[in-house]
Amino acid sequence: MLEARGAVACCFGTPAVLAQPSGAQAVHGTASLQQQGNNLVVTTGNGAGSNHSAINWQSFSVPAGSTTQFNQPSASSTSINRVVGSDPSAIFGTLRSNGKLVLVNPAGIAVGAGAVVDTAGFTASTLRMSDADALAGRLVFGDGSGGGALAVGGQIVARSGDVVLIAPNIETAASALIQSPNGATVLAAGRQVAITGRGLEGISLQVQAPSDSAVNLGSIAGDAVGIFAGTLKHSGLINATAATSEGGKVVLRGQAEAEIGGQVAASKGSLGGQVHATAHKVRLKSGAVIDVSGANGGGEALIGGGWQGKDGRVANASETTLEAGSTVKANATEAGDGGTVVAWSDHTTQVHGRIEARGGAKGGDGGNVETSGKQDLDARGARVDTSAAQGAMGSWLLDPTSITIEAGCAPGPAPCPPPGLPAAAPGPSVIYEADLEVATSNVTISAFESIGTNGAFSGGALTLQPGHSLVLETTGAAGTGINLGAVGLATSGAGTITLQTAAASQSIQSGPLLTAGGNITLTGAGSIGIHGNMSTGGSSGDININTTGTTGIYVDGGVTMTAHAIALGISGAGGQVQLLSGGAIQLQAPAGASITSTLGDIAVYGNVFNNASGAGTGL
């Protein structure tokens, strides 16, 4: 008796005494069998006018310690082998071919631990193939009747073609090693599947159910790698490496769920590759690593969707989660620009892990990161790095419907919040002050309706890292706009501050705004209220405040504006600039200060001191 182990045991139990493949009948082309001790040699001839043969077998298994060898006319030839008996195929020995092999067994297929499948290309399916498709060489699988499980615990290698595994349920054990160094490795869990060409683009899943599952605990490698399933779980290793600019792509696509707990790497030559992961619900578990870094440039990691959910190459998830302890990298490791990382969903996105898109140490700019939920975003504990030692800083975009910047949560290596803390309550999205302050990236918060603050901020302000810029914007046609309350915003170095709204109903209400030479810009279509001091340091950096609306600009008393140049203006129809001075308002600008209103009034209530030494207008 031969014991089945690992993935084989979980799916088929212990098989009966195994024998070499038997009961062969060639239905297209020719096949001759020669038994040599424990080994079997199958010599095939292609059918007339074709490049394939087709054989029906009563049984097809390879016992441990034995070899079944297929000798085909050439490496480009394909032998289609369908099992018409009732026993599953159990491969525990060695299955070899100089050409491509297709093995179809609706009762199930197992490649046990210690087994080796070594061919030019290998397709295994537990979905049925019709007589007509076998005769024509069409790789179309599934008649609606389902199929058995497919389990791999051994080694499968395709020397010059693809490895494609097809079944309603596929599992690769931790001992599994599947590789196609010059082709694609594909796990396709479904009910009807067609192979129309090479690579990931050649796989068509025509019928798939949420219960169709693919579980990878092993190691999968190829020029490209794809896992397609109703429910997908990956906790092993995936590596897609291409020597040229073609390939280097991983696609993880679930219909219901995609859970990634292992490592995924993709590269093409000296550049980072592509990883696209999506499902109705996508989750990167703690410890998961997605790496699309490259020596001369970072690649692309799209999790739950593309940039702002508008990339047709990847379907949008409804929920996307990056757990604390998960990592996504799109770095240039030597000289080049950082890549692109997106965590998106159409409903709720939670990002508590680390994302990197760094420029190269020897040159190159930082990359681009987006963490967005079309409705809700919980980015507490997110750590984003788009730094560039020798180039321009990259960007981090947060793009929900509305968002609240919460005070507190001290910066540090520990996640914020700690693992296990409940998700944010329904309502406006949330990110902590400290998450933005420790980010090594320019930050853009682009909400559709509103941006607000809550709580007592450290030092009374949100203070970015030196040289980093901050953009807060609302882009929709409704909502309240930007209300910072008494919270200040501060940058240093060349960092700038920009606040902007799109709708007349959206106002800007700002507290203190401070830079160290960077510009401060407030623009909108609604009212703008200035409730704190503004300063760019005085010698450089300008303050520009403008609205196109009719509701005006309002400056509280006791406010001091200090910049290289200051401009307050209304370009809309009939708005007012009001200087509401309970205390003195001071404008200090060596290059001049101007207050203008195209059609409305300029109203001064109290004392205004214009200490500008340049040629200002309007006062």
Coordinates of C-alpha atoms in Angstrom, one line a residue:
M1 CA 0.0 0.0 0.0
L2 CA 1.2 3.5 -0.9
E3 CA 0.3 6.2 1.6
A4 CA -1.0 9.5 0.4
R5 CA 0.3 12.5 2.3
G6 CA -0.3 16.2 2.6
A7 CA -2.7 17.7 0.1
V8 CA -3.4 14.3 -1.5
A9 CA -4.7 12.8 1.8
C10 CA -6.9 15.7 2.4
C11 CA -8.6 15.4 -0.9
F12 CA -8.6 11.7 -1.8
G13 CA -7.8 9.7 1.3
T14 CA -5.4 6.8 0.9
P15 CA -5.3 5.4 -2.6
A16 CA -5.5 1.8 -3.5
V17 CA -2.4 0.0 -4.9
L18 CA -1.2 2.1 -7.8
A19 CA -0.2 0.9 -11.2
Q20 CA 1.2 2.6 -14.3
P21 CA -1.3 4.2 -16.7
S22 CA -3.3 1.5 -18.4
G23 CA -6.1 0.9 -20.9
A24 CA -4.9 3.4 -23.5
Q25 CA -6.8 4.1 -26.7
A26 CA -5.5 6.6 -29.2
V27 CA -8.4 8.6 -30.6
H28 CA -6.3 11.1 -32.5
G29 CA -2.8 10.4 -33.8
T30 CA -1.0 7.3 -32.5
A31 CA 0.3 6.0 -29.2
S32 CA 2.5 3.0 -28.4
L33 CA 3.4 1.8 -24.9
Q34 CA 6.5 0.0 -23.7
Q35 CA 6.9 -1.3 -20.2
Q36 CA 10.5 -1.3 -18.9
G37 CA 10.4 -2.7 -15.4
N38 CA 8.7 -0.1 -13.1
N39 CA 8.8 2.4 -15.9
L40 CA 6.5 3.1 -18.8
V41 CA 7.4 4.8 -22.1
V42 CA 4.6 6.2 -24.2
T43 CA 5.5 7.2 -27.8
T44 CA 3.0 9.4 -29.6
G45 CA 2.4 10.6 -33.1
N46 CA 0.4 13.7 -33.9
G47 CA -2.9 13.4 -35.8
A48 CA -3.0 14.2 -39.5
G49 CA -2.7 18.0 -40.1
S50 CA -2.3 18.8 -36.4
N51 CA 0.3 19.2 -33.7
H52 CA -1.3 17.0 -31.1
S53 CA -2.4 13.5 -30.1
A54 CA -5.3 12.4 -28.0
I55 CA -5.5 9.3 -25.8
N56 CA -8.3 7.9 -23.6
W57 CA -7.1 5.9 -20.5
Q58 CA -8.9 3.6 -18.2
S59 CA -6.6 4.8 -15.4
F60 CA -3.7 7.1 -15.1
S61 CA -1.4 7.1 -12.1
V62 CA 2.3 6.9 -11.5
P63 CA 3.5 5.0 -8.4
A64 CA 6.4 6.2 -6.3
G65 CA 9.7 4.9 -7.5
S66 CA 8.5 4.7 -11.1
T67 CA 8.6 6.9 -14.2
T68 CA 6.2 7.4 -17.0
Q69 CA 7.9 9.0 -20.0
F70 CA 6.1 10.6 -23.0
N71 CA 8.2 10.8 -26.2
Q72 CA 6.5 13.2 -28.6
P73 CA 7.5 14.4 -32.1
S74 CA 8.8 17.7 -30.8
A75 CA 8.7 20.1 -27.8
S76 CA 5.8 22.0 -29.5
S77 CA 3.7 18.8 -29.7
T78 CA 0.8 18.3 -27.2
S79 CA -0.5 15.0 -25.9
I80 CA -4.1 15.2 -24.5
N81 CA -4.8 12.4 -22.0
R82 CA -8.3 11.9 -20.8
V83 CA -9.2 9.4 -18.0
V84 CA -12.5 7.7 -18.8
G85 CA -12.4 5.3 -15.8
S86 CA -13.6 6.0 -12.3
D87 CA -10.3 6.2 -10.3
P88 CA -8.6 9.5 -9.6
S89 CA -5.1 10.1 -10.9
A90 CA -2.4 9.9 -8.2
I91 CA 1.1 10.9 -9.3
F92 CA 3.7 9.9 -6.7
G93 CA 6.6 9.0 -9.0
T94 CA 8.0 10.9 -12.1
L95 CA 6.0 12.0 -15.1
R96 CA 8.1 13.3 -18.0
S97 CA 7.6 14.5 -21.5
N98 CA 9.7 16.3 -24.1
G99 CA 6.5 18.0 -25.3
K100 CA 3.3 19.4 -23.6
L101 CA 1.0 17.2 -21.6
V102 CA -2.7 17.6 -20.8
L103 CA -4.2 15.4 -18.1
V104 CA -8.0 15.3 -17.7
N105 CA -9.6 13.3 -14.9
P106 CA -13.0 14.3 -13.5
A107 CA -12.5 12.0 -10.6
G108 CA -9.6 14.1 -9.3
I109 CA -5.9 14.6 -9.7
A110 CA -3.1 14.5 -7.1
V111 CA 0.6 15.2 -7.4
G112 CA 1.9 13.8 -4.1
A113 CA 4.8 15.0 -2.0
G114 CA 8.0 13.8 -3.6
A115 CA 6.5 13.4 -7.1
V116 CA 8.0 15.2 -10.1
V117 CA 6.1 16.3 -13.3
D118 CA 8.7 17.6 -15.8
T119 CA 7.4 18.6 -19.2
A120 CA 7.6 21.3 -21.8
G121 CA 4.1 22.4 -20.6
F122 CA 1.6 20.9 -18.3
T123 CA -2.2 21.3 -18.0
A124 CA -4.2 19.3 -15.4
S125 CA -8.0 19.5 -15.2
T126 CA -10.7 17.8 -13.3
L127 CA -13.3 19.4 -15.6
R128 CA -14.4 17.3 -18.5
M129 CA -13.2 17.8 -22.0
S130 CA -15.5 16.7 -24.9
D131 CA -14.6 14.3 -27.6
A132 CA -14.9 17.0 -30.2
D133 CA -12.6 19.4 -28.3
A134 CA -10.0 16.6 -27.7
L135 CA -10.0 15.7 -31.4
A136 CA -9.7 19.3 -32.4
G137 CA -7.1 20.1 -29.8
R138 CA -9.2 22.8 -28.2
L139 CA -8.4 23.3 -24.5
V140 CA -12.0 23.8 -23.3
F141 CA -12.9 22.3 -20.0
G142 CA -16.2 21.8 -18.2
D143 CA -19.7 20.7 -19.1
G144 CA -21.5 21.9 -16.0
S145 CA -21.2 18.6 -14.2
G146 CA -18.4 19.8 -11.9
G147 CA -15.3 17.8 -11.2
G148 CA -13.1 16.4 -8.5
A149 CA -10.4 18.2 -6.5
L150 CA -6.9 18.9 -7.6
A151 CA -4.1 18.7 -5.1
V152 CA -0.4 19.3 -5.5
G153 CA 2.3 18.4 -2.9
G154 CA 5.2 17.7 -5.2
Q155 CA 7.1 19.4 -8.0
I156 CA 5.7 20.5 -11.4
V157 CA 8.0 22.2 -13.9
A158 CA 7.2 23.4 -17.5
R159 CA 10.5 24.0 -19.3
S160 CA 9.2 26.1 -22.2
G161 CA 5.4 26.5 -21.7
D162 CA 2.8 27.1 -19.1
V163 CA 1.5 25.2 -16.1
V164 CA -2.2 25.4 -15.8
L165 CA -4.2 23.7 -13.0
I166 CA -8.0 23.6 -13.4
A167 CA -10.6 22.3 -11.0
P168 CA -13.5 23.5 -8.8
N169 CA -11.2 23.2 -5.8
I170 CA -7.4 23.5 -6.0
E171 CA -4.9 23.1 -3.2
T172 CA -1.1 23.3 -3.2
A173 CA 0.6 22.0 0.0
A174 CA 3.5 23.7 1.7
S175 CA 5.8 21.1 0.0
A176 CA 4.6 22.0 -3.5
L177 CA 6.9 23.7 -6.0
I178 CA 5.3 24.8 -9.3
Q179 CA 7.4 26.7 -11.8
S180 CA 7.3 27.7 -15.4
P181 CA 10.5 29.7 -16.0
N182 CA 9.5 30.6 -19.6
G183 CA 5.8 30.7 -19.3
A184 CA 2.9 31.4 -16.9
T185 CA 1.8 29.4 -13.9
V186 CA -2.0 29.5 -13.5
L187 CA -4.4 28.1 -10.9
A188 CA -8.0 28.4 -12.2
A189 CA -10.8 27.3 -9.9
G190 CA -14.1 27.3 -11.8
R191 CA -16.7 25.2 -13.5
Q192 CA -16.0 26.1 -17.2
V193 CA -12.6 27.2 -18.3
A194 CA -11.0 27.7 -21.7
I195 CA -7.4 28.2 -22.7
T196 CA -7.2 30.3 -25.8
G197 CA -3.6 31.3 -25.8
R198 CA -0.4 31.6 -23.8
G199 CA 0.0 33.4 -20.5
L200 CA -2.6 35.0 -18.2
E201 CA -4.4 36.6 -21.1
G202 CA -5.1 33.2 -22.5
I203 CA -7.2 32.0 -19.6
S204 CA -11.0 32.5 -19.8
L205 CA -13.2 31.5 -16.8
Q206 CA -16.6 31.3 -18.3
V207 CA -18.5 29.9 -15.3
Q208 CA -17.3 30.4 -11.7
A209 CA -19.0 30.0 -8.3
P210 CA -18.1 31.7 -5.0
S211 CA -17.5 28.2 -3.5
D212 CA -14.8 27.4 -6.2
S213 CA -11.6 27.7 -4.2
A214 CA -7.9 27.9 -4.7
V215 CA -5.6 27.6 -1.7
N216 CA -1.8 28.0 -2.1
L217 CA 0.5 27.0 0.7
G218 CA 3.4 26.2 -1.6
S219 CA 5.8 28.0 -3.9
I220 CA 4.7 29.2 -7.3
A221 CA 7.0 30.7 -9.8
G222 CA 6.8 31.8 -13.5
D223 CA 7.3 34.5 -16.0
A224 CA 3.8 35.4 -14.9
V225 CA 1.5 33.9 -12.2
G226 CA -2.3 33.9 -11.9
I227 CA -4.7 32.5 -9.4
F228 CA -8.4 32.8 -10.2
A229 CA -11.1 31.5 -7.9
G230 CA -14.4 32.2 -6.2
T231 CA -12.5 32.2 -2.9
L232 CA -8.7 32.6 -3.0
K233 CA -6.3 32.1 -0.1
H234 CA -2.5 32.5 -0.5
S235 CA -0.1 32.0 2.3
G236 CA 2.9 30.5 0.4
L237 CA 5.4 32.1 -2.0
I238 CA 4.7 33.6 -5.4
N239 CA 7.5 34.9 -7.6
A240 CA 6.9 36.2 -11.2
T241 CA 10.3 37.0 -12.7
A242 CA 10.8 38.0 -16.4
A243 CA 14.2 38.6 -17.9
T244 CA 12.8 41.2 -20.2
S245 CA 10.1 43.9 -20.0
E246 CA 7.4 41.4 -20.9
G247 CA 5.9 39.3 -18.1
G248 CA 6.7 39.9 -14.5
K249 CA 3.0 40.0 -13.6
V250 CA 0.9 38.4 -10.8
V251 CA -2.9 38.4 -10.9
L252 CA -4.8 37.2 -7.8
R253 CA -8.5 37.4 -8.6
G254 CA -11.3 36.1 -6.4
Q255 CA -15.0 36.4 -7.1
A256 CA -16.0 36.5 -3.4
E257 CA -12.8 36.7 -1.3
A258 CA -9.1 37.0 -1.8
E259 CA -7.0 36.5 1.3
I260 CA -3.2 37.0 1.0
G261 CA -1.0 36.0 3.9
G262 CA 2.2 34.9 2.2
Q263 CA 4.7 36.6 -0.1
V264 CA 4.2 37.9 -3.6
A265 CA 7.1 39.3 -5.7
A266 CA 7.1 40.4 -9.3
S267 CA 9.9 41.9 -11.5
K268 CA 10.8 42.3 -15.1
G269 CA 14.5 42.8 -15.8
S270 CA 15.8 45.6 -13.7
L271 CA 12.3 47.0 -13.2
G272 CA 9.6 46.1 -10.7
G273 CA 6.7 44.1 -12.0
Q274 CA 2.9 44.1 -11.5
V275 CA 0.7 42.6 -8.9
H276 CA -3.1 43.0 -9.3
A277 CA -5.2 41.6 -6.4
T278 CA -8.9 41.9 -6.3
A279 CA -12.2 40.3 -5.2
H280 CA -15.4 41.4 -3.6
K281 CA -13.4 41.4 -0.3
V282 CA -9.6 41.6 -0.4
R283 CA -7.4 41.2 2.7
L284 CA -3.7 41.4 3.2
K285 CA -3.0 39.5 6.4
S286 CA -0.4 40.5 9.0
G287 CA 3.0 39.2 7.7
A288 CA 1.9 39.4 4.1
V289 CA 4.5 41.0 1.7
I290 CA 3.8 42.2 -1.8
D291 CA 7.0 43.4 -3.5
V292 CA 7.2 45.0 -6.9
S293 CA 10.5 46.7 -6.4
G294 CA 13.2 46.8 -9.0
A295 CA 16.8 48.1 -9.2
N296 CA 16.0 50.8 -11.8
G297 CA 12.4 51.5 -10.9
G298 CA 9.5 50.4 -8.8
G299 CA 6.5 48.5 -10.3
E300 CA 2.8 48.6 -9.8
A301 CA 0.7 47.0 -7.0
L302 CA -3.0 47.4 -7.3
I303 CA -5.0 46.0 -4.4
G304 CA -8.8 46.2 -4.7
G305 CA -8.7 48.5 -7.7
G306 CA -6.6 51.0 -9.7
W307 CA -6.0 54.7 -9.3
Q308 CA -9.2 56.3 -7.9
G309 CA -11.1 53.2 -8.9
K310 CA -10.9 54.1 -12.6
D311 CA -8.5 51.4 -14.0
G312 CA -10.3 49.0 -16.3
R313 CA -7.5 46.4 -15.9
V314 CA -8.6 45.4 -12.4
A315 CA -12.1 45.1 -11.0
N316 CA -12.9 47.2 -8.0
A317 CA -13.3 45.5 -4.6
S318 CA -16.2 46.3 -2.3
E319 CA -13.9 46.0 0.8
T320 CA -10.1 46.1 1.0
T321 CA -8.1 45.6 4.1
L322 CA -4.3 45.8 4.8
E323 CA -3.8 44.5 8.3
A324 CA -1.2 45.9 10.7
G325 CA 2.0 44.0 9.9
S326 CA 1.3 43.8 6.2
T327 CA 3.8 45.4 3.7
V328 CA 3.6 46.5 0.1
K329 CA 6.8 47.7 -1.6
A330 CA 7.3 49.4 -5.0
N331 CA 10.8 50.8 -4.5
A332 CA 13.6 51.6 -6.8
T333 CA 16.4 49.9 -5.0
E334 CA 19.3 51.5 -6.9
A335 CA 18.6 54.3 -9.4
G336 CA 15.1 55.1 -10.7
D337 CA 11.7 56.3 -9.7
G338 CA 9.5 54.6 -7.1
G339 CA 6.4 52.8 -8.4
T340 CA 2.7 53.0 -7.8
V341 CA 0.7 51.4 -5.0
V342 CA -3.1 51.6 -4.7
A343 CA -5.4 50.2 -2.0
W344 CA -8.9 50.9 -3.2
S345 CA -12.5 49.8 -2.7
D346 CA -15.9 51.0 -3.8
H347 CA -17.1 50.9 -0.2
T348 CA -14.7 50.5 2.8
T349 CA -10.9 50.5 2.7
Q350 CA -8.9 49.8 5.9
V351 CA -5.1 50.4 5.7
H352 CA -3.1 49.7 8.9
G353 CA 0.0 48.3 7.3
R354 CA 3.1 49.8 5.6
I355 CA 3.4 51.0 2.0
E356 CA 6.7 52.0 0.3
A357 CA 7.4 53.5 -3.1
R358 CA 10.8 55.0 -2.6
G359 CA 13.1 56.5 -5.2
G360 CA 16.5 55.0 -5.7
A361 CA 19.4 55.7 -3.4
K362 CA 21.5 56.8 -6.4
G363 CA 18.8 58.9 -8.1
G364 CA 15.2 59.0 -9.0
D365 CA 11.9 60.4 -7.6
G366 CA 9.5 58.9 -5.1
G367 CA 6.5 57.1 -6.3
N368 CA 2.8 57.4 -5.9
V369 CA 0.6 55.8 -3.2
E370 CA -3.2 55.9 -2.9
T371 CA -5.2 54.6 0.0
S372 CA -8.9 55.3 -0.7
G373 CA -12.4 54.1 -0.1
K374 CA -15.0 55.6 -2.3
Q375 CA -17.3 55.8 0.8
D376 CA -15.2 55.1 3.9
L377 CA -11.5 55.0 4.7
D378 CA -9.8 53.9 7.9
A379 CA -6.1 54.7 7.6
R380 CA -5.2 54.6 11.3
G381 CA -1.8 53.2 11.7
A382 CA -0.9 53.5 8.0
R383 CA 2.8 54.0 7.4
V384 CA 3.6 55.5 3.9
D385 CA 7.1 56.2 2.6
T386 CA 7.6 57.8 -0.9
S387 CA 10.9 59.4 0.0
A388 CA 13.8 59.9 -2.5
A389 CA 17.3 60.4 -1.3
Q390 CA 18.4 62.1 -4.6
G391 CA 15.1 63.2 -6.1
A392 CA 11.7 64.7 -5.6
M393 CA 9.4 63.4 -2.8
G394 CA 6.5 61.2 -4.0
S395 CA 2.9 61.5 -3.0
W396 CA 0.3 59.9 -0.8
L397 CA -3.4 60.4 -1.8
L398 CA -6.3 59.7 0.5
D399 CA -9.6 60.0 -1.4
P400 CA -12.8 59.1 0.6
T401 CA -16.2 60.8 0.6
S402 CA -15.5 62.6 3.9
I403 CA -12.7 62.3 6.4
T404 CA -11.8 63.4 10.0
I405 CA -8.2 63.9 11.1
E406 CA -8.2 62.7 14.7
A407 CA -5.8 64.0 17.3
G408 CA -3.3 61.8 19.0
C409 CA -1.7 58.4 18.7
A410 CA 2.0 58.9 19.3
P411 CA 4.3 58.3 16.3
G412 CA 6.4 55.2 16.5
P413 CA 7.0 51.7 15.0
A414 CA 4.0 50.3 16.7
P415 CA 0.8 50.2 14.6
C416 CA -1.8 52.9 15.3
P417 CA -4.2 51.6 16.5
P418 CA -2.8 48.4 18.0
P419 CA -3.9 45.2 16.3
G420 CA -7.4 44.1 17.4
L421 CA -8.7 47.6 17.9
P422 CA -12.2 47.8 16.3
A423 CA -12.6 49.4 13.0
A424 CA -13.8 53.0 12.8
A425 CA -17.4 53.6 13.5
P426 CA -19.7 54.2 10.5
G427 CA -19.6 57.8 9.4
P428 CA -16.8 60.0 8.2
S429 CA -13.5 58.2 7.5
V430 CA -10.7 58.7 9.9
I431 CA -6.9 59.0 10.1
Y432 CA -4.8 60.0 13.0
E433 CA -2.7 63.1 13.2
A434 CA 0.4 61.1 14.0
D435 CA -0.1 58.9 10.9
L436 CA 0.3 62.0 8.7
E437 CA 3.1 63.5 10.7
V438 CA 5.3 60.4 10.5
A439 CA 4.6 59.8 6.8
T440 CA 7.7 60.4 4.6
S441 CA 5.6 61.6 1.7
N442 CA 3.8 64.6 0.3
V443 CA 0.2 64.2 1.4
T444 CA -3.0 65.0 -0.5
I445 CA -6.4 64.4 1.2
S446 CA -9.0 64.7 -1.5
A447 CA -12.5 64.2 -0.1
F448 CA -15.7 64.4 -2.1
E449 CA -17.7 66.3 0.6
S450 CA -15.8 67.3 3.7
I451 CA -12.6 67.3 5.7
G452 CA -12.6 68.0 9.4
T453 CA -10.5 67.7 12.6
N454 CA -11.3 66.4 16.1
G455 CA -9.5 66.6 19.4
A456 CA -6.5 68.4 20.9
F457 CA -3.5 68.1 18.5
S458 CA 0.0 67.9 19.8
G459 CA 1.3 71.5 19.8
G460 CA -2.1 72.6 18.4
A461 CA -1.1 71.7 14.9
L462 CA -0.7 68.9 12.3
T463 CA 3.1 69.2 11.5
L464 CA 4.5 67.4 8.5
Q465 CA 8.0 66.1 8.1
P466 CA 10.6 68.6 6.8
G467 CA 10.2 69.4 3.1
H468 CA 6.8 67.7 2.8
S469 CA 3.8 69.4 1.3
L470 CA 0.1 69.1 2.3
V471 CA -3.0 69.4 0.1
L472 CA -6.5 69.3 1.5
E473 CA -9.3 69.5 -1.1
T474 CA -12.9 68.7 -1.5
T475 CA -14.0 67.9 -5.1
G476 CA -17.7 67.2 -5.0
A477 CA -20.8 69.3 -5.7
A478 CA -22.1 69.0 -2.1
G479 CA -20.9 68.9 1.4
T480 CA -19.5 71.4 3.9
G481 CA -15.9 71.7 2.7
I482 CA -12.8 72.1 4.9
N483 CA -13.2 73.0 8.6
L484 CA -10.0 72.8 10.6
G485 CA -11.4 74.5 13.7
A486 CA -8.5 75.8 15.8
V487 CA -6.1 73.2 14.5
G488 CA -3.1 74.6 12.7
L489 CA -1.2 73.1 9.8
A490 CA 2.6 73.4 9.6
T491 CA 5.4 72.4 7.2
S492 CA 9.1 73.1 7.0
G493 CA 11.7 73.3 4.4
A494 CA 10.2 73.7 0.9
G495 CA 6.9 72.2 2.0
T496 CA 3.7 74.0 0.9
I497 CA 0.1 74.1 2.2
T498 CA -2.9 74.1 -0.2
L499 CA -6.5 74.2 0.8
Q500 CA -9.1 74.1 -2.0
T501 CA -12.8 73.4 -2.6
A502 CA -14.9 72.9 -5.7
A503 CA -18.5 73.8 -4.8
A504 CA -20.1 77.1 -3.7
S505 CA -21.7 75.2 -0.8
Q506 CA -18.2 74.2 0.5
S507 CA -16.3 76.6 2.7
I508 CA -12.7 76.8 3.9
Q509 CA -12.4 77.5 7.6
S510 CA -8.7 77.5 8.5
G511 CA -6.7 77.9 11.7
P512 CA -3.0 78.8 11.8
L513 CA -1.1 77.9 8.7
L514 CA 2.7 77.9 8.9
T515 CA 5.5 77.1 6.4
A516 CA 9.2 77.8 6.3
G517 CA 9.4 79.2 2.8
G518 CA 6.7 77.3 1.1
N519 CA 3.6 78.9 -0.4
I520 CA 0.2 78.9 1.3
T521 CA -2.7 78.8 -1.1
L522 CA -6.4 78.8 -0.3
T523 CA -8.8 78.7 -3.3
G524 CA -12.5 77.8 -3.6
A525 CA -15.9 78.5 -4.9
G526 CA -17.4 79.1 -1.5
S527 CA -16.5 81.3 1.5
I528 CA -13.1 81.4 3.1
G529 CA -12.6 82.1 6.8
I530 CA -9.2 82.9 8.2
H531 CA -9.2 82.2 11.9
G532 CA -5.5 82.1 12.7
N533 CA -2.1 83.5 11.8
M534 CA -0.5 82.7 8.5
S535 CA 3.2 82.7 7.9
T536 CA 5.7 81.5 5.2
G537 CA 8.7 82.8 7.2
G538 CA 8.6 86.2 5.5
S539 CA 11.6 86.1 3.2
S540 CA 10.2 83.6 0.7
G541 CA 6.9 81.9 0.0
D542 CA 3.7 83.7 -0.9
I543 CA 0.2 83.7 0.6
N544 CA -2.6 83.5 -2.0
I545 CA -6.2 83.5 -1.0
N546 CA -9.0 83.6 -3.7
T547 CA -12.6 82.6 -4.1
T548 CA -14.7 82.6 -7.2
G549 CA -17.9 82.5 -5.1
T550 CA -20.3 85.2 -3.9
T551 CA -19.9 84.6 -0.2
G552 CA -16.5 86.2 0.3
I553 CA -13.3 86.1 2.4
Y554 CA -13.5 86.7 6.1
V555 CA -10.4 87.5 8.2
D556 CA -10.7 87.4 12.0
G557 CA -9.3 90.1 14.2
G558 CA -5.9 89.6 15.7
V559 CA -4.7 87.7 12.7
T560 CA -1.2 88.3 11.3
M561 CA -0.2 87.3 7.8
T562 CA 3.5 87.2 7.1
A563 CA 4.9 86.2 3.7
H564 CA 7.1 87.3 0.8
A565 CA 3.9 88.5 -0.9
I566 CA 0.2 88.4 0.1
A567 CA -2.9 88.4 -2.1
L568 CA -6.5 88.2 -1.0
G569 CA -9.0 88.4 -3.8
I570 CA -12.5 87.6 -5.0
S571 CA -13.0 86.9 -8.7
G572 CA -16.6 86.0 -8.5
A573 CA -19.8 88.1 -8.8
G574 CA -20.5 90.2 -5.8
G575 CA -18.6 88.6 -2.9
Q576 CA -17.0 90.7 -0.2
V577 CA -13.6 90.7 1.4
Q578 CA -14.3 91.4 5.1
L579 CA -11.5 92.2 7.6
L580 CA -13.2 91.7 11.0
S581 CA -10.9 93.2 13.5
G582 CA -11.6 92.7 17.1
G583 CA -7.8 93.1 17.4
A584 CA -5.4 94.4 14.8
I585 CA -5.0 92.6 11.5
Q586 CA -1.4 92.8 10.2
L587 CA -0.2 92.2 6.7
Q588 CA 3.6 91.8 6.5
A589 CA 5.0 91.2 3.1
P590 CA 8.2 92.7 1.7
A591 CA 7.1 92.1 -1.9
G592 CA 3.7 93.7 -1.3
A593 CA 0.2 92.9 -0.1
S594 CA -3.0 93.2 -2.2
I595 CA -6.7 92.9 -1.4
T596 CA -8.9 92.9 -4.5
S597 CA -12.6 92.3 -5.3
T598 CA -13.6 92.1 -8.9
L599 CA -17.3 93.1 -8.4
G600 CA -17.9 93.1 -4.6
D601 CA -16.8 95.3 -1.7
I602 CA -13.8 95.4 0.6
A603 CA -15.1 96.0 4.1
V604 CA -12.8 96.9 7.0
Y605 CA -14.1 96.7 10.6
G606 CA -11.4 97.9 12.9
N607 CA -7.7 98.4 12.5
V608 CA -5.7 96.9 9.7
F609 CA -1.9 97.4 9.5
N610 CA -0.3 97.0 6.1
N611 CA 3.4 96.6 6.8
A612 CA 4.1 95.5 3.3
S613 CA 7.1 97.3 1.8
G614 CA 6.3 96.4 -1.8
A615 CA 3.8 97.8 -4.3
G616 CA 0.5 96.5 -3.0
T617 CA -2.9 97.4 -4.2
G618 CA -6.4 97.5 -2.7
L619 CA -5.5 99.2 0.6

